[in-house]
Amino acid sequence: MIPVRSYVRILRKYLRPLRGRVALLAVVALTGIALQLAGPQLIRAFLDGATSGTEVSKLIPLAVWFIGIAVLQQGAKVWATYLSVDVGWSATNDLRADLAEHVLHLDMGFHKEHTPGALIERIDGDVTALSNFFSSFTIMVLGNLILVAGILVLLWIENWLIGLGVTGFVVLIFSGMVKVQTIAVPRWKAVRARSAELMGFIGEQLGGTEDIKANGGDRFMIARFTGILRQWLPEQVRGRHGFSMLWAMGIMTFITGLSVVFFLGAILFNDGVMTLGGVYLVFHYVQMSHDPMEQIRSQMEDFQKAGAGIARVEDLLARESVIGDDGTTPLLAGPLEVDFDDVTFAYNDEEGDNDRPVLDDLNFTLPKGRVLGVLGRSGSGKSTLARLLTRLYDPQQGAIRLNGTALSEIPVEDLRHRVAMVTQDVQLFGASIRDNLTFFDDGVDDDRLHDVIDQLGLTDWLATLGDGLDSRLEASGSGLSAGQAQLLAFTRIFLRDPGVVILDEASSRLDPATEELIERAVDRLLRDRTGIIIAHRLATIERADDILILEDGVIVEAGERATLASDPDSRLSHLLATGLEEVLA
């Protein structure tokens, strides 16, 4: 059972900024309730007047008033619907933004555990389940309770026996709703978890469509998908069973109550205790009570969904990044010195235990302004070194320093502004070139963008696009060569003006037609900066001042490039003589 304070806490946080609209919604909803209660009173007066021989001229105003109230009631209903949708979307969009920001600041270990599809379901699917909870739950439930209470009061005034009977049925229905709520929320939470697993699987398969088709894995993926659906369906059935119980209970109780009231009304009318208008009034009010009871039942369904959604949202918000951000020491401008001091690191396995070290007791110092070429076979720890330097992970042992300051003492935002990494796989967004270069930062002006693009030699290419910086790129990178995508990544780095540049060189992605542009861009990128290049080409080795060769996470050779190259017994000399590909095999 979700604690009530959880509902109150999330309502207070996201509805407080919208309190003006919420107050207006409450006024409109209460006005509609008053109009609903007034309408039957006019019909009763009309019926009693008509059966007692009242003049038509006195009955016409009652009819006019009834029509006017009906029109106003519909207007209030439309307005309340508009306001509730507006409040719901505003609140849930704020919650989505908070969740997205929170997830973006979580450590890479979290992102390795959760697929993109599962995170989309957590951020959007779970929050969508809260939409009605934010938009109208409190006001509509409270409003409908007031309407039901008003109906009961009027029924007691009309006849205490009928009022007592209807009150008993209402209490019975509400007691059942509370009981069903304790059963249904855990079930719906399980439904949301299964839906996240399903969306995660779909996202993975769509992302790997090319590989799946190329390797004939279609039928195996469908079999796996079918298995997930077979697990998802029973949870859906169990979750919706709670809704069905509420619906069936409400219908049966209402029909029974209506029958009893009809029977009592007939007896009281026959005994002369009630007029025809009074019988109509009682019957109409009891029938009218069905709508608010049905709406409360519907709101309870949303309440069950909201309870599951709130639980999962709170679980996500409670997850804290293992990468602390308590640093207060800013980095100075200019190139930075890099120091790895007894650094040992291992990725956590699925059980949370540290596996075999990827980097073991790593020690080296890279003076500011120099370029380090890092070599090693696949899995030797080259990319891990770069991830540690940008604090995507923290080492289990040792320390990494920039200009003598430990990374943990530097604000993460400042660190990632001053240490930039260009990965092999350039991530593009379905947005304009401007937004792709600035990561949607409106503070970067076009003059600055054009200046950097000109330095990288992309001006002619940009001119071929009809809309210039406003030209839209596809997230898949279609329409761009590999070299152009790499140059766009370099442009992003130029705009930040970092002190350390990490280049995970992707020679296989380089377009031969833009080879010269790439070389010039790398030279420009490394000028007056400290550089670390995970090298794949001899040309890049020649650009490095120092060399570091890794093997199974251990430094097997390090030193100045010129010195190592001239030493016939060095590993670097052997690589230069036999070909760099050997170290990458």
Coordinates of C-alpha atoms in Angstrom, one line a residue:
M1 CA 0.0 0.0 0.0
I2 CA 1.4 3.4 -1.0
P3 CA 1.6 5.8 2.0
V4 CA -0.8 8.7 1.8
R5 CA 2.1 11.1 2.3
S6 CA 3.5 10.0 -1.0
Y7 CA 0.4 11.1 -2.9
V8 CA 0.3 14.4 -0.9
R9 CA 4.0 15.1 -1.4
I10 CA 3.9 14.7 -5.2
L11 CA 0.6 16.7 -5.5
R12 CA 2.0 19.5 -3.4
K13 CA 5.2 19.7 -5.4
Y14 CA 3.8 19.8 -8.9
L15 CA 0.4 21.5 -8.3
R16 CA 1.7 24.4 -6.1
P17 CA 3.0 26.3 -9.2
L18 CA -0.4 25.8 -10.8
R19 CA -2.5 26.8 -7.7
G20 CA -4.3 29.6 -9.6
R21 CA -5.5 27.2 -12.3
V22 CA -6.3 24.6 -9.7
A23 CA -8.4 27.1 -7.6
L24 CA -10.3 28.1 -10.8
L25 CA -10.9 24.5 -11.6
A26 CA -12.3 23.9 -8.1
V27 CA -14.7 26.9 -8.4
V28 CA -15.9 25.8 -11.8
A29 CA -16.4 22.2 -10.6
L30 CA -18.3 23.3 -7.5
T31 CA -20.5 25.6 -9.5
G32 CA -21.4 22.7 -11.8
I33 CA -22.4 20.6 -8.7
A34 CA -24.7 23.3 -7.4
L35 CA -26.4 23.5 -10.8
Q36 CA -26.8 19.8 -10.9
L37 CA -28.6 19.8 -7.5
A38 CA -30.8 22.7 -8.5
G39 CA -32.2 21.3 -11.7
P40 CA -34.3 18.5 -10.2
Q41 CA -35.8 20.9 -7.7
L42 CA -37.3 22.9 -10.6
I43 CA -38.7 19.8 -12.3
R44 CA -40.3 18.8 -9.0
A45 CA -41.9 22.2 -8.6
F46 CA -43.1 22.0 -12.2
L47 CA -44.7 18.6 -11.7
D48 CA -46.4 19.4 -8.4
G49 CA -47.6 22.7 -10.0
A50 CA -48.9 20.9 -13.1
T51 CA -50.7 18.2 -11.1
S52 CA -52.3 20.7 -8.7
G53 CA -53.7 22.9 -11.5
T54 CA -51.3 25.8 -11.3
E55 CA -51.6 28.3 -14.1
V56 CA -49.4 27.8 -17.2
S57 CA -48.0 31.4 -16.9
K58 CA -46.5 30.4 -13.5
L59 CA -45.0 27.2 -14.9
I60 CA -43.3 28.7 -17.9
P61 CA -40.6 30.6 -15.8
L62 CA -39.7 27.3 -14.1
A63 CA -39.1 25.7 -17.5
V64 CA -37.0 28.7 -18.6
W65 CA -34.9 28.5 -15.5
F66 CA -34.4 24.8 -16.0
I67 CA -33.2 25.3 -19.5
G68 CA -30.9 28.1 -18.4
I69 CA -29.4 26.0 -15.6
A70 CA -28.9 23.0 -18.0
V71 CA -27.0 25.3 -20.4
L72 CA -24.8 26.7 -17.6
Q73 CA -24.2 23.2 -16.3
Q74 CA -22.9 22.1 -19.7
G75 CA -20.7 25.2 -20.0
A76 CA -19.2 24.5 -16.6
K77 CA -18.5 20.9 -17.6
V78 CA -16.7 21.9 -20.7
W79 CA -14.6 24.6 -18.9
A80 CA -13.8 22.1 -16.1
T81 CA -12.6 19.6 -18.7
Y82 CA -10.4 22.1 -20.4
L83 CA -8.8 23.3 -17.1
S84 CA -8.2 19.7 -15.8
V85 CA -6.4 18.7 -19.0
D86 CA -4.3 21.9 -18.9
V87 CA -3.4 21.3 -15.3
G88 CA -2.7 17.6 -15.9
W89 CA -0.3 18.1 -18.8
S90 CA 1.5 21.0 -17.2
A91 CA 2.1 19.0 -14.0
T92 CA 3.2 15.8 -15.7
N93 CA 5.4 17.7 -18.1
D94 CA 7.2 19.2 -15.2
L95 CA 7.6 15.8 -13.6
R96 CA 8.9 14.3 -16.9
A97 CA 11.5 17.1 -17.1
D98 CA 12.6 16.4 -13.5
L99 CA 12.9 12.7 -14.1
A100 CA 14.8 13.1 -17.4
E101 CA 17.2 15.5 -15.7
H102 CA 17.6 13.1 -12.8
V103 CA 18.3 10.1 -15.1
L104 CA 20.8 12.1 -17.1
H105 CA 22.8 12.8 -13.9
L106 CA 22.9 9.2 -12.8
D107 CA 26.1 7.2 -13.2
M108 CA 26.8 5.0 -16.2
G109 CA 26.3 1.9 -14.0
F110 CA 22.6 2.7 -13.8
H111 CA 22.4 3.2 -17.6
K112 CA 24.1 -0.1 -18.2
E113 CA 21.4 -1.8 -16.1
H114 CA 18.5 -0.1 -17.8
T115 CA 17.8 -0.1 -21.6
P116 CA 16.7 3.1 -23.3
G117 CA 13.2 1.6 -23.9
A118 CA 12.8 0.8 -20.2
L119 CA 13.8 4.3 -19.2
I120 CA 11.4 5.8 -21.7
E121 CA 8.6 3.8 -20.1
R122 CA 9.7 5.0 -16.7
I123 CA 9.9 8.6 -17.7
D124 CA 6.9 8.8 -20.0
G125 CA 4.7 5.7 -19.4
D126 CA 4.7 5.9 -15.6
V127 CA 4.1 9.6 -15.6
T128 CA 1.3 9.4 -18.1
A129 CA -0.4 7.1 -15.6
L130 CA -0.4 10.1 -13.2
S131 CA -2.0 12.5 -15.7
N132 CA -5.5 12.2 -14.4
F133 CA -4.3 12.1 -10.8
F134 CA -2.8 15.6 -11.3
S135 CA -5.5 17.0 -13.5
S136 CA -8.7 16.2 -11.7
F137 CA -8.4 13.4 -9.1
T138 CA -8.5 15.5 -5.9
I139 CA -11.0 18.0 -7.2
M140 CA -13.2 15.5 -9.0
V141 CA -13.3 13.0 -6.2
L142 CA -13.9 15.8 -3.7
G143 CA -16.5 17.4 -6.0
N144 CA -18.3 14.1 -6.5
L145 CA -18.3 13.4 -2.8
I146 CA -19.8 16.8 -2.2
L147 CA -22.4 16.0 -4.9
V148 CA -23.2 12.6 -3.3
A149 CA -23.4 14.3 0.2
G150 CA -25.7 17.0 -1.2
I151 CA -28.0 14.3 -2.7
L152 CA -28.1 12.4 0.6
V153 CA -28.9 15.6 2.6
L154 CA -31.8 16.4 0.2
L155 CA -33.1 12.8 0.3
W156 CA -33.0 12.9 4.2
I157 CA -34.9 16.2 4.1
E158 CA -37.5 14.7 1.7
N159 CA -37.9 11.4 3.6
W160 CA -35.7 10.0 6.4
L161 CA -36.5 6.4 5.4
I162 CA -35.3 6.8 1.9
G163 CA -32.3 8.9 3.0
L164 CA -31.3 6.1 5.5
G165 CA -31.6 3.4 2.8
V166 CA -29.6 5.2 0.2
T167 CA -26.9 6.2 2.8
G168 CA -26.4 2.6 3.6
F169 CA -25.8 1.7 0.0
V170 CA -23.4 4.5 -0.5
V171 CA -21.4 3.5 2.6
L172 CA -21.3 -0.1 1.3
I173 CA -19.9 1.0 -2.1
F174 CA -17.2 3.2 -0.5
S175 CA -16.1 0.5 1.9
G176 CA -15.7 -1.9 -1.1
M177 CA -13.6 0.7 -3.0
V178 CA -11.2 1.1 -0.1
K179 CA -10.8 -2.7 0.2
V180 CA -10.2 -3.2 -3.5
Q181 CA -7.6 -0.4 -3.5
T182 CA -5.3 -2.3 -1.2
I183 CA -5.4 -5.3 -3.6
A184 CA -5.2 -3.5 -6.9
V185 CA -2.2 -1.1 -6.4
P186 CA 0.5 -3.8 -6.0
R187 CA -1.0 -5.6 -9.1
W188 CA -0.8 -2.4 -11.2
K189 CA 2.7 -1.8 -10.1
A190 CA 3.7 -5.2 -11.5
V191 CA 1.9 -4.2 -14.7
R192 CA 4.1 -1.1 -15.0
A193 CA 7.2 -3.1 -14.4
R194 CA 6.3 -5.6 -17.1
S195 CA 5.5 -2.8 -19.5
A196 CA 8.9 -1.3 -18.9
E197 CA 10.6 -4.6 -19.7
L198 CA 8.5 -4.9 -22.8
M199 CA 9.4 -1.4 -24.0
G200 CA 13.0 -2.0 -23.3
F201 CA 13.1 -5.2 -25.4
I202 CA 11.3 -3.4 -28.3
G203 CA 13.8 -0.5 -28.1
E204 CA 16.8 -2.9 -28.2
Q205 CA 15.5 -4.8 -31.2
L206 CA 14.6 -1.7 -33.2
G207 CA 18.1 -0.4 -32.5
G208 CA 19.7 -3.7 -33.7
T209 CA 17.4 -4.3 -36.7
E210 CA 20.3 -4.4 -39.2
D211 CA 22.3 -6.9 -37.2
I212 CA 19.3 -9.1 -36.4
K213 CA 18.3 -9.3 -40.1
A214 CA 21.9 -9.8 -41.3
N215 CA 22.5 -12.7 -39.0
G216 CA 19.1 -14.4 -39.5
G217 CA 18.0 -13.7 -35.9
D218 CA 14.4 -12.7 -36.7
R219 CA 12.6 -15.8 -35.6
F220 CA 14.6 -16.0 -32.4
M221 CA 13.8 -12.4 -31.5
I222 CA 10.1 -13.0 -32.2
A223 CA 10.2 -16.1 -30.0
R224 CA 11.7 -14.0 -27.2
F225 CA 9.2 -11.2 -27.8
T226 CA 6.4 -13.8 -27.5
G227 CA 7.8 -15.0 -24.3
I228 CA 7.8 -11.5 -22.8
L229 CA 4.2 -11.0 -23.9
R230 CA 3.2 -14.2 -22.2
Q231 CA 4.6 -12.9 -19.0
W232 CA 3.0 -9.4 -19.6
L233 CA -0.5 -10.6 -20.3
P234 CA -1.2 -12.3 -17.0
E235 CA -0.1 -9.2 -15.1
Q236 CA -2.4 -7.1 -17.3
V237 CA -5.3 -9.5 -16.5
R238 CA -4.6 -9.4 -12.8
G239 CA -4.2 -5.6 -12.8
R240 CA -7.5 -5.0 -14.6
H241 CA -9.3 -7.5 -12.4
G242 CA -9.3 -4.9 -9.7
F243 CA -11.0 -2.4 -12.0
S244 CA -13.6 -5.1 -12.9
M245 CA -14.3 -5.7 -9.2
L246 CA -15.0 -2.0 -8.7
W247 CA -17.3 -1.8 -11.7
A248 CA -19.3 -4.9 -10.9
M249 CA -19.7 -4.0 -7.3
G250 CA -20.9 -0.5 -8.1
I251 CA -23.4 -1.6 -10.7
M252 CA -24.9 -4.3 -8.5
T253 CA -25.2 -2.0 -5.5
F254 CA -26.7 0.8 -7.6
I255 CA -29.3 -1.4 -9.2
T256 CA -30.3 -2.8 -5.8
G257 CA -30.5 0.6 -4.3
L258 CA -32.6 2.0 -7.2
S259 CA -35.0 -0.9 -6.9
V260 CA -35.5 -0.3 -3.2
V261 CA -36.0 3.4 -3.7
F262 CA -38.5 2.8 -6.5
F263 CA -40.4 0.4 -4.2
L264 CA -40.4 2.7 -1.2
G265 CA -41.4 5.7 -3.4
A266 CA -44.4 3.9 -4.8
I267 CA -45.6 2.9 -1.3
L268 CA -45.2 6.5 0.1
F269 CA -47.0 8.0 -2.9
N270 CA -49.8 5.5 -2.6
D271 CA -50.1 6.4 1.1
G272 CA -50.2 10.1 0.2
V273 CA -46.9 10.8 2.1
M274 CA -45.2 12.0 -1.0
T275 CA -46.3 14.0 -4.1
L276 CA -45.6 12.9 -7.7
G277 CA -43.0 15.6 -7.8
G278 CA -41.4 14.3 -4.6
V279 CA -41.3 10.7 -6.0
Y280 CA -39.7 12.0 -9.2
L281 CA -37.2 14.1 -7.1
V282 CA -36.1 11.1 -5.0
F283 CA -35.9 8.8 -8.0
H284 CA -34.0 11.3 -10.0
Y285 CA -31.5 12.1 -7.2
V286 CA -30.8 8.4 -6.7
Q287 CA -30.3 7.9 -10.4
M288 CA -28.2 11.1 -10.5
S289 CA -26.0 9.6 -7.7
H290 CA -24.9 6.9 -10.2
D291 CA -22.8 9.4 -12.2
P292 CA -20.7 10.7 -9.4
M293 CA -20.3 7.1 -8.0
E294 CA -19.2 5.9 -11.4
Q295 CA -16.8 8.8 -11.7
I296 CA -15.4 8.1 -8.3
R297 CA -15.0 4.5 -9.3
S298 CA -13.2 5.6 -12.5
Q299 CA -11.0 8.0 -10.4
M300 CA -10.2 5.0 -8.1
E301 CA -9.0 3.1 -11.2
D302 CA -6.7 6.1 -12.0
F303 CA -5.8 6.2 -8.3
Q304 CA -4.6 2.6 -8.6
K305 CA -2.6 3.4 -11.7
A306 CA -1.3 6.5 -10.0
G307 CA -0.2 4.6 -6.9
A308 CA 1.8 2.2 -9.1
G309 CA 3.2 5.1 -11.0
I310 CA 4.1 7.1 -7.9
A311 CA 5.9 4.1 -6.4
R312 CA 8.0 3.6 -9.5
V313 CA 8.7 7.4 -9.9
E314 CA 9.8 7.6 -6.2
D315 CA 12.0 4.6 -6.7
L316 CA 13.7 6.2 -9.6
L317 CA 14.1 9.6 -7.9
A318 CA 15.5 7.8 -4.8
R319 CA 18.3 6.3 -7.0
E320 CA 21.4 8.4 -6.4
S321 CA 24.5 8.5 -8.6
V322 CA 27.6 6.8 -7.2
I323 CA 29.5 9.7 -8.8
G324 CA 29.4 12.4 -6.1
D325 CA 29.3 16.0 -7.0
D326 CA 30.7 17.7 -3.9
G327 CA 33.7 19.4 -5.5
T328 CA 34.2 23.1 -5.2
T329 CA 37.7 23.7 -6.8
P330 CA 37.3 25.1 -10.3
L331 CA 39.8 24.4 -13.1
L332 CA 42.0 27.2 -14.5
A333 CA 41.9 28.1 -18.2
G334 CA 44.5 26.6 -20.5
P335 CA 46.0 23.1 -20.9
L336 CA 45.8 20.8 -17.9
E337 CA 48.2 18.3 -16.5
V338 CA 46.9 14.7 -16.1
D339 CA 48.0 12.4 -13.4
F340 CA 47.0 8.8 -12.7
D341 CA 48.2 7.7 -9.3
D342 CA 47.9 3.9 -8.5
V343 CA 44.5 3.7 -10.3
T344 CA 42.7 0.4 -10.3
F345 CA 39.2 0.0 -11.7
A346 CA 36.8 -2.9 -12.5
Y347 CA 33.3 -2.7 -13.9
N348 CA 30.6 -4.1 -11.5
D349 CA 28.9 -7.3 -12.6
E350 CA 25.2 -7.9 -12.5
E351 CA 25.3 -8.9 -8.8
G352 CA 27.2 -5.6 -7.9
D353 CA 30.5 -7.3 -7.2
N354 CA 33.7 -6.0 -8.7
D355 CA 35.0 -8.2 -11.4
R356 CA 38.5 -8.6 -12.8
P357 CA 40.3 -5.2 -12.9
V358 CA 40.2 -3.5 -16.3
L359 CA 42.9 -1.1 -15.2
D360 CA 45.4 -2.4 -12.6
D361 CA 47.6 0.0 -10.6
L362 CA 47.9 2.5 -13.4
N363 CA 50.6 5.2 -12.9
F364 CA 51.5 8.0 -15.4
T365 CA 51.7 11.7 -15.6
L366 CA 50.9 13.7 -18.8
P367 CA 52.4 17.2 -18.6
K368 CA 50.1 20.1 -19.8
G369 CA 50.2 20.8 -23.5
R370 CA 51.6 17.4 -24.5
V371 CA 49.8 14.7 -26.6
L372 CA 49.7 11.1 -25.4
G373 CA 49.1 8.2 -27.8
V374 CA 47.4 5.2 -26.1
L375 CA 47.9 1.8 -27.8
G376 CA 46.6 -1.6 -26.9
R377 CA 44.6 -4.5 -28.0
S378 CA 40.8 -4.5 -27.7
G379 CA 39.9 -4.9 -24.1
S380 CA 43.2 -3.6 -22.8
G381 CA 41.5 -0.7 -21.0
K382 CA 42.1 2.2 -23.5
S383 CA 38.5 3.4 -23.5
T384 CA 38.1 2.8 -19.8
L385 CA 41.0 5.2 -19.2
A386 CA 39.0 7.9 -21.0
R387 CA 35.8 7.2 -19.1
L388 CA 37.6 7.6 -15.8
L389 CA 39.1 10.9 -16.8
T390 CA 35.7 12.3 -17.6
R391 CA 34.2 10.7 -14.4
L392 CA 31.7 8.5 -16.1
Y393 CA 33.1 6.1 -13.5
D394 CA 35.2 6.4 -10.4
P395 CA 38.2 4.1 -9.7
Q396 CA 38.0 1.7 -6.8
Q397 CA 41.6 2.5 -5.8
G398 CA 43.9 5.4 -6.5
A399 CA 43.3 8.9 -7.6
I400 CA 43.2 10.9 -10.9
R401 CA 44.2 14.5 -10.8
L402 CA 44.1 17.5 -13.1
N403 CA 46.7 20.2 -12.3
G404 CA 47.2 18.5 -9.0
T405 CA 43.5 18.5 -8.0
A406 CA 41.7 15.2 -7.5
L407 CA 38.7 14.8 -9.8
S408 CA 36.4 14.4 -6.8
E409 CA 37.3 17.9 -5.7
I410 CA 36.2 19.4 -9.1
P411 CA 32.5 20.2 -9.8
V412 CA 31.4 17.6 -12.4
E413 CA 29.9 20.2 -14.7
D414 CA 33.2 22.1 -14.7
L415 CA 35.2 18.9 -15.2
R416 CA 33.2 17.9 -18.3
H417 CA 33.4 21.4 -19.7
R418 CA 37.2 21.4 -19.4
V419 CA 37.8 17.7 -20.4
A420 CA 36.2 16.8 -23.7
M421 CA 36.0 13.4 -25.4
V422 CA 35.2 12.6 -29.0
T423 CA 34.0 9.0 -29.2
Q424 CA 34.1 6.6 -32.2
D425 CA 30.3 6.6 -32.5
V426 CA 29.2 10.2 -33.0
Q427 CA 25.7 10.7 -31.5
L428 CA 23.5 13.0 -33.6
F429 CA 20.0 14.3 -32.8
G430 CA 17.0 14.7 -35.0
A431 CA 17.3 18.4 -34.9
S432 CA 19.0 21.3 -36.7
I433 CA 22.8 21.5 -37.2
R434 CA 22.8 24.4 -34.8
D435 CA 21.2 22.4 -32.0
N436 CA 23.4 19.4 -32.8
L437 CA 26.5 21.5 -32.4
T438 CA 25.4 23.4 -29.3
F439 CA 23.4 20.6 -27.6
F440 CA 20.4 22.9 -27.7
D441 CA 22.2 25.8 -25.9
D442 CA 20.6 29.0 -27.2
G443 CA 23.4 31.0 -25.6
V444 CA 25.9 30.2 -28.5
D445 CA 25.5 32.9 -31.2
D446 CA 25.7 32.1 -35.0
D447 CA 28.9 34.2 -35.4
R448 CA 30.7 31.9 -33.0
L449 CA 29.4 28.8 -34.8
H450 CA 30.4 30.1 -38.3
D451 CA 33.9 31.0 -37.0
V452 CA 34.5 27.5 -35.7
I453 CA 33.0 25.8 -38.8
D454 CA 35.3 27.9 -41.0
Q455 CA 38.3 26.8 -38.9
L456 CA 37.4 23.2 -39.5
G457 CA 36.8 23.6 -43.2
L458 CA 33.1 22.9 -43.2
T459 CA 32.0 26.2 -44.7
D460 CA 31.7 24.8 -48.2
W461 CA 29.8 21.8 -47.0
L462 CA 27.4 24.0 -45.0
A463 CA 26.8 26.2 -48.0
T464 CA 25.5 23.2 -50.0
L465 CA 22.6 22.9 -47.5
G466 CA 19.7 25.1 -48.3
D467 CA 19.0 26.2 -44.7
G468 CA 22.5 26.5 -43.4
L469 CA 22.6 26.1 -39.6
D470 CA 18.8 25.5 -39.6
S471 CA 19.2 22.4 -41.8
R472 CA 17.8 19.4 -40.1
L473 CA 19.9 16.3 -39.4
E474 CA 18.5 12.8 -38.8
A475 CA 19.3 11.0 -35.6
S476 CA 20.7 8.1 -37.7
G477 CA 23.1 10.5 -39.4
S478 CA 21.8 9.8 -42.9
G479 CA 22.9 12.4 -45.4
L480 CA 26.3 12.8 -43.7
S481 CA 29.5 10.9 -44.5
A482 CA 31.4 9.4 -41.6
G483 CA 34.1 12.2 -41.9
Q484 CA 31.4 14.9 -41.8
A485 CA 29.9 13.4 -38.6
Q486 CA 33.4 13.3 -37.1
L487 CA 34.0 16.9 -38.0
L488 CA 30.7 17.9 -36.4
A489 CA 31.9 16.2 -33.2
F490 CA 35.1 18.2 -33.4
T491 CA 33.1 21.4 -33.8
R492 CA 31.2 20.6 -30.5
I493 CA 34.6 20.4 -28.8
F494 CA 35.9 23.7 -30.3
L495 CA 32.9 25.5 -28.9
R496 CA 33.7 24.3 -25.3
D497 CA 37.4 25.3 -25.6
P498 CA 38.6 22.5 -23.2
G499 CA 41.9 22.0 -21.5
V500 CA 42.1 18.3 -22.2
V501 CA 40.9 16.6 -25.4
I502 CA 40.4 12.8 -25.5
L503 CA 40.1 11.5 -29.1
D504 CA 39.0 7.9 -29.5
E505 CA 40.1 7.8 -33.1
A506 CA 37.8 5.9 -35.5
S507 CA 39.8 5.3 -38.6
S508 CA 37.3 2.9 -40.0
R509 CA 34.7 5.7 -40.0
L510 CA 36.9 8.3 -41.7
D511 CA 35.8 9.2 -45.2
P512 CA 38.9 9.2 -47.5
A513 CA 37.5 12.3 -49.3
T514 CA 37.7 14.3 -46.1
E515 CA 41.0 12.8 -44.8
E516 CA 42.8 16.1 -45.2
L517 CA 40.0 18.0 -43.3
I518 CA 40.2 15.4 -40.5
E519 CA 44.0 15.8 -40.2
R520 CA 43.8 19.6 -40.1
A521 CA 40.9 19.5 -37.6
V522 CA 42.9 17.2 -35.3
D523 CA 45.9 19.5 -35.5
R524 CA 43.7 22.5 -34.7
L525 CA 41.9 20.7 -31.9
L526 CA 45.1 19.7 -30.1
R527 CA 46.9 23.0 -30.5
D528 CA 47.6 24.5 -27.0
R529 CA 45.7 21.7 -25.3
T530 CA 46.6 18.5 -23.5
G531 CA 45.7 15.6 -25.7
I532 CA 45.0 11.9 -25.3
I533 CA 44.5 9.9 -28.5
I534 CA 43.4 6.3 -28.5
A535 CA 45.3 5.6 -31.8
H536 CA 44.5 3.3 -34.7
R537 CA 46.8 4.8 -37.4
L538 CA 50.5 5.4 -37.8
A539 CA 49.8 9.0 -38.8
T540 CA 48.3 9.6 -35.4
I541 CA 51.2 8.0 -33.6
E542 CA 53.5 10.5 -35.3
R543 CA 51.4 13.3 -33.9
A544 CA 51.8 12.1 -30.2
D545 CA 54.6 13.4 -28.0
D546 CA 54.4 10.4 -25.6
I547 CA 53.3 6.8 -26.0
L548 CA 51.5 4.6 -23.5
I549 CA 50.9 0.9 -24.4
L550 CA 48.4 -1.1 -22.3
E551 CA 48.0 -4.9 -22.1
D552 CA 45.3 -6.4 -19.8
G553 CA 45.0 -3.2 -18.0
V554 CA 48.7 -2.8 -17.2
I555 CA 51.2 -0.4 -18.7
V556 CA 53.8 -2.5 -20.5
E557 CA 55.6 0.5 -22.1
A558 CA 55.6 4.2 -21.7
G559 CA 57.8 7.1 -22.7
E560 CA 58.6 9.8 -25.3
R561 CA 57.6 8.7 -28.8
A562 CA 60.9 9.7 -30.4
T563 CA 62.9 7.8 -27.8
L564 CA 60.8 4.7 -28.0
A565 CA 60.7 4.8 -31.8
S566 CA 64.5 5.0 -32.0
D567 CA 65.0 2.0 -29.6
P568 CA 65.0 -1.2 -31.7
D569 CA 64.0 -3.2 -28.6
S570 CA 60.9 -1.2 -27.7
R571 CA 57.4 -2.4 -28.4
L572 CA 56.6 0.8 -30.3
S573 CA 59.6 0.3 -32.6
H574 CA 58.4 -3.3 -33.3
L575 CA 54.9 -2.0 -34.1
L576 CA 56.2 0.7 -36.4
A577 CA 58.2 -2.0 -38.2
T578 CA 55.5 -4.6 -38.5
G579 CA 52.4 -2.6 -38.7
L580 CA 50.1 -1.1 -36.1
E581 CA 47.3 -3.6 -36.7
E582 CA 49.1 -6.2 -34.7
V583 CA 48.4 -4.4 -31.4
L584 CA 44.7 -4.1 -32.2
A585 CA 44.2 -7.8 -33.2

